[in-house]
Short mmCIF file of C-alpha atoms and ligand atoms in Angstrom, two decimals:
data_model
loop_
_atom_site.label_atom_id
_atom_site.label_comp_id
_atom_site.label_asym_id
_atom_site.label_seq_id
_atom_site.Cartn_x
_atom_site.Cartn_y
_atom_site.Cartn_z
CA MET A 54 0.00 0.02 -0.06
CA ARG A 55 1.22 3.50 -0.70
CA GLY A 56 1.81 5.64 2.33
CA LYS A 57 0.11 8.86 2.75
CA ALA A 58 1.89 12.13 1.87
CA LYS A 59 3.09 13.83 4.95
CA GLY A 60 3.31 17.59 5.37
CA LYS A 61 3.50 17.29 9.08
CA LYS A 62 6.51 16.63 11.21
CA THR A 63 5.67 13.18 12.62
CA VAL A 64 8.15 11.46 10.42
CA LYS A 65 11.39 12.69 8.84
CA LEU A 66 10.94 13.78 5.36
CA ILE A 67 13.80 12.59 3.13
CA VAL A 68 13.52 14.50 -0.21
CA GLY A 69 15.75 13.71 -3.19
CA ASN A 70 16.18 16.51 -5.64
CA TRP A 71 17.66 14.92 -8.78
CA LYS A 72 17.95 18.28 -10.53
CA MET A 73 18.74 18.00 -14.19
CA ASN A 74 20.28 14.59 -14.11
CA GLY A 75 19.52 11.12 -15.49
CA GLN A 76 18.59 9.18 -18.59
CA VAL A 77 15.42 6.90 -18.39
CA ALA A 78 17.50 3.90 -17.56
CA ASP A 79 19.22 5.69 -14.65
CA GLY A 80 15.87 6.91 -13.25
CA ARG A 81 14.36 3.43 -13.58
CA ALA A 82 17.21 1.78 -11.77
CA LEU A 83 17.30 4.44 -9.00
CA ALA A 84 13.49 4.54 -8.50
CA LYS A 85 13.24 0.74 -8.52
CA THR A 86 16.02 0.25 -5.84
CA LEU A 87 14.56 3.02 -3.59
CA ALA A 88 11.00 1.68 -3.92
CA LEU A 89 12.10 -1.71 -2.87
CA PHE A 90 14.26 -0.38 -0.02
CA ALA A 91 11.32 1.74 1.37
CA GLU A 92 8.94 -1.24 1.08
CA LYS A 93 11.35 -3.49 2.84
CA GLU A 94 12.19 -0.98 5.58
CA ASP A 95 8.50 -0.20 6.09
CA SER A 96 9.60 2.53 8.39
CA ASP A 97 7.56 4.99 10.26
CA LYS A 98 10.68 7.12 10.98
CA PHE A 99 10.96 8.42 7.43
CA LYS A 100 8.98 9.30 4.26
CA MET A 101 10.99 9.24 1.10
CA VAL A 102 10.04 11.65 -1.68
CA LEU A 103 11.77 11.67 -5.04
CA CYS A 104 11.87 14.77 -7.21
CA PRO A 105 13.13 13.71 -10.67
CA PRO A 106 13.35 15.90 -13.75
CA THR A 107 9.95 15.95 -15.52
CA THR A 108 11.22 13.50 -18.28
CA LEU A 109 11.54 10.85 -15.66
CA MET A 110 8.37 11.53 -13.72
CA SER A 111 6.26 8.84 -15.37
CA THR A 112 8.97 6.27 -14.84
CA VAL A 113 9.17 7.19 -11.08
CA ALA A 114 5.45 7.21 -10.82
CA LEU A 115 5.19 3.70 -12.31
CA LEU A 116 7.88 2.22 -10.15
CA CYS A 117 6.83 3.85 -6.94
CA ALA A 118 3.09 3.61 -7.19
CA GLU A 119 2.90 0.51 -5.05
CA SER A 120 5.58 1.54 -2.67
CA PRO A 121 5.66 4.01 0.33
CA VAL A 122 7.72 6.41 -1.74
CA ASP A 123 6.16 9.71 -2.85
CA TRP A 124 7.35 11.94 -5.72
CA GLY A 125 7.19 15.46 -6.71
CA GLY A 126 8.23 18.18 -9.18
CA GLN A 127 11.26 20.47 -8.99
CA ASP A 128 9.28 23.59 -9.96
CA CYS A 129 5.91 24.64 -11.37
CA HIS A 130 4.55 27.69 -13.17
CA ALA A 131 2.61 30.46 -11.38
CA GLN A 132 -0.32 29.85 -13.70
CA PRO A 133 -2.31 26.57 -13.68
CA ALA A 134 -2.21 26.31 -17.59
CA GLY A 135 -1.61 28.45 -20.71
CA ALA A 136 0.81 29.60 -23.34
CA TYR A 137 4.02 29.10 -21.38
CA THR A 138 6.45 27.23 -23.63
CA GLY A 139 8.62 24.84 -21.84
CA ASP A 140 7.03 25.21 -18.46
CA ILE A 141 5.17 22.65 -16.22
CA ALA A 142 1.99 23.39 -14.48
CA ALA A 143 1.04 22.18 -10.95
CA PRO A 144 -2.14 20.36 -12.06
CA MET A 145 0.08 18.48 -14.56
CA LEU A 146 2.29 17.29 -11.75
CA LYS A 147 -0.79 16.26 -9.80
CA ASP A 148 -1.99 14.35 -12.80
CA LEU A 149 1.29 12.35 -12.73
CA GLY A 150 0.67 11.35 -9.17
CA CYS A 151 2.94 13.87 -7.56
CA SER A 152 2.33 14.82 -3.91
CA TYR A 153 4.93 17.50 -3.73
CA VAL A 154 6.55 20.33 -5.72
CA ILE A 155 9.71 22.30 -4.86
CA VAL A 156 9.30 26.02 -5.37
CA GLY A 157 11.92 28.74 -4.86
CA HIS A 158 14.98 26.57 -4.98
CA SER A 159 18.05 28.88 -4.99
CA GLU A 160 18.96 27.54 -8.49
CA ARG A 161 15.71 28.91 -9.73
CA ARG A 162 16.11 32.20 -7.75
CA GLN A 163 19.64 32.52 -9.14
CA TYR A 164 19.47 31.30 -12.78
CA HIS A 165 15.95 32.18 -13.57
CA ARG A 166 15.82 35.34 -11.47
CA GLU A 167 12.76 34.12 -9.61
CA THR A 168 11.52 36.58 -6.94
CA SER A 169 9.91 35.62 -3.67
CA THR A 170 6.63 37.12 -4.96
CA GLU A 171 6.68 34.78 -7.91
CA ILE A 172 7.52 31.85 -5.69
CA ALA A 173 4.51 32.61 -3.47
CA ALA A 174 2.33 32.61 -6.58
CA LYS A 175 3.72 29.22 -7.59
CA ALA A 176 3.11 27.77 -4.15
CA LYS A 177 -0.48 29.13 -4.27
CA VAL A 178 -1.12 27.36 -7.65
CA ALA A 179 0.51 24.24 -6.17
CA HIS A 180 -1.94 24.39 -3.22
CA ALA A 181 -4.89 24.86 -5.48
CA ALA A 182 -3.78 21.73 -7.39
CA GLY A 183 -3.68 19.75 -4.24
CA LEU A 184 0.12 19.48 -3.88
CA ILE A 185 2.39 20.15 -0.86
CA ALA A 186 4.68 23.01 -1.73
CA ILE A 187 8.27 22.72 -0.48
CA ILE A 188 9.27 26.44 -0.29
CA CYS A 189 13.06 27.03 -0.24
CA VAL A 190 14.74 29.86 1.39
CA GLY A 191 18.43 30.47 2.18
CA GLU A 192 21.09 33.29 2.35
CA LEU A 193 24.19 33.73 0.22
CA ASP A 194 27.66 33.41 1.53
CA ALA A 195 28.15 37.18 1.49
CA GLU A 196 24.94 37.74 3.27
CA ARG A 197 25.89 35.39 6.05
CA ALA A 198 29.44 36.92 6.30
CA ALA A 199 27.70 40.34 6.72
CA GLY A 200 25.58 39.08 9.60
CA LYS A 201 22.43 39.30 7.52
CA ALA A 202 21.40 35.54 7.23
CA GLU A 203 18.36 35.87 9.45
CA THR A 204 17.19 39.16 7.90
CA VAL A 205 17.45 37.56 4.41
CA VAL A 206 15.64 34.44 5.33
CA SER A 207 12.94 36.39 7.25
CA ALA A 208 12.16 38.56 4.22
CA GLN A 209 12.05 35.37 1.97
CA LEU A 210 9.68 33.57 4.37
CA LYS A 211 7.42 36.70 4.48
CA GLU A 212 7.25 37.11 0.70
CA SER A 213 7.44 33.48 -0.45
CA ILE A 214 4.76 31.88 1.74
CA PRO A 215 1.25 32.54 0.35
CA ASP A 216 -1.86 33.02 2.46
CA THR A 217 -3.05 29.56 1.36
CA ALA A 218 -0.29 27.92 3.27
CA THR A 219 -1.05 25.59 6.14
CA PRO A 220 1.11 22.92 7.90
CA ALA A 221 -0.65 20.29 5.78
CA ASN A 222 0.21 21.78 2.40
CA THR A 223 3.48 23.53 3.01
CA VAL A 224 6.98 22.41 3.94
CA ILE A 225 9.86 24.98 4.46
CA ALA A 226 13.40 24.04 3.29
CA TYR A 227 16.28 26.08 4.70
CA GLU A 228 19.18 25.79 2.19
CA PRO A 229 22.07 28.16 2.73
CA VAL A 230 23.16 28.86 -0.90
CA TRP A 231 26.86 28.53 -0.05
CA ALA A 232 26.26 24.97 1.12
CA ILE A 233 24.56 23.58 -2.01
CA GLY A 234 26.68 21.35 -4.11
CA THR A 235 29.79 22.65 -2.47
CA GLY A 236 30.50 20.00 0.11
CA LYS A 237 30.38 22.68 2.86
CA THR A 238 27.56 21.97 5.38
CA ALA A 239 26.31 24.49 7.66
CA SER A 240 27.67 23.98 11.26
CA ALA A 241 25.41 22.33 13.82
CA ASP A 242 25.10 25.65 15.56
CA ASP A 243 24.11 27.48 12.38
CA ILE A 244 21.41 24.91 11.55
CA ARG A 245 20.13 24.87 15.11
CA GLN A 246 19.96 28.62 15.30
CA MET A 247 18.39 29.15 11.88
CA HIS A 248 15.86 26.46 12.28
CA ALA A 249 14.84 27.87 15.70
CA TYR A 250 14.50 31.22 14.01
CA ILE A 251 12.34 29.83 11.27
CA ARG A 252 10.22 27.90 13.74
CA ARG A 253 9.49 31.16 15.57
CA ALA A 254 8.69 32.88 12.31
CA VAL A 255 6.32 30.19 10.85
CA GLY A 256 4.94 28.71 14.01
CA GLU A 257 4.47 25.06 15.08
CA GLY A 258 3.28 22.33 12.76
CA TYR A 259 5.27 23.16 9.66
CA ALA A 260 7.89 20.63 8.65
CA LEU A 261 11.28 22.31 8.31
CA LEU A 262 13.90 20.70 6.06
CA TYR A 263 17.68 21.36 5.98
CA GLY A 264 19.38 21.21 2.56
CA GLY A 265 23.02 21.78 1.46
CA SER A 266 25.57 19.00 1.04
CA VAL A 267 23.69 16.56 3.10
CA LYS A 268 25.28 13.05 2.77
CA ALA A 269 25.28 9.72 4.67
CA ALA A 270 28.19 10.89 6.89
CA ASN A 271 26.38 13.97 8.25
CA ALA A 272 22.74 12.93 7.99
CA ALA A 273 22.26 11.59 11.54
CA ASP A 274 23.59 14.83 13.18
CA ILE A 275 21.50 17.02 11.01
CA LEU A 276 18.37 14.96 11.25
CA HIS A 277 18.59 14.93 15.07
CA THR A 278 19.02 18.77 15.39
CA PRO A 279 15.94 20.40 17.02
CA ASN A 280 13.44 21.71 14.55
CA VAL A 281 14.89 19.67 11.68
CA ASP A 282 12.08 17.56 10.36
CA GLY A 283 13.86 16.22 7.33
CA VAL A 284 16.36 16.85 4.60
CA LEU A 285 16.48 18.09 1.00
CA VAL A 286 19.27 16.17 -0.74
CA GLY A 287 20.79 17.00 -4.13
CA GLY A 288 24.07 15.20 -5.16
CA ALA A 289 23.75 12.37 -2.56
CA SER A 290 20.22 11.54 -3.70
CA LEU A 291 21.50 10.35 -7.05
CA LYS A 292 23.29 7.44 -5.33
CA ALA A 293 21.00 4.74 -3.95
CA ASP A 294 23.38 3.68 -1.14
CA GLU A 295 23.87 7.18 0.07
CA PHE A 296 20.24 8.01 -0.01
CA GLN A 297 19.22 4.92 1.75
CA ALA A 298 21.81 5.58 4.47
CA ILE A 299 20.40 9.14 4.82
CA ALA A 300 17.03 7.77 5.28
CA ARG A 301 18.12 5.17 7.82
CA ALA A 302 19.68 8.00 9.89
CA SER A 303 16.13 9.37 10.59
P1 LIG B 1056 23.26 19.26 -2.54
O1 LIG B 1056 21.89 20.08 -3.09
O2 LIG B 1056 22.70 18.26 -1.62
O3 LIG B 1056 23.91 18.70 -3.82
O4 LIG B 1056 24.04 20.28 -1.89
C1 LIG B 1056 20.82 20.29 -2.30
C2 LIG B 1056 19.78 21.02 -3.01
O5 LIG B 1056 20.10 21.83 -3.86
O6 LIG B 1056 18.57 20.84 -2.71
#
């Protein structure tokens, strides 16, 4: 039986963001391995969510349909349909069985110049489509060095979370931009402080994820930090062994 999508913090949410990686054969092998793993573990400690590129979504959907693994998109448009060449709409993701969609990832904010206002509009459309929006926030290296990390994250939270957000349809991911794909993880103190800050800002109930160079070796410490309800994993989510070990660290 498929497990229910969890937007709450009762189980650790282990989200794999495959980004722009993988041919069909790779996606098939990875999804198959992870679906079998999750089925076998049958754990109430974690919920695994795979966010493949859209080209691999049907493959993931097919292989995970009978497993406890959920899946989601990496982005969606701020409109539910229309003349937007190359874009993906939230209802289309829902149609492919997605439970989640990531919005406001720093790579979208950076390379596609997405603003927090646009991200809030995307999250709103995702909510209307029945998806759980994983809204990403995080400061740049220079912003942290200037002592502005909390100010930046606070503004992103205020502007990126729409009024449709509830703990059931929204997850917040804190991903310091300087820690993404760099091998540099935020220190335990930095994570504890920022997550406590975000918790005060958004209130109880919301699941808060940490992301940025999460791997098997640091997953247990991160996952057991107060106010960390899960992780958003990039590079290490492409390796079945690593991703499984991260889930087991829940
Ligand atoms: P990383 O990416 O784990 O490769 O640092 C995390 C993310 O971008 O979500």
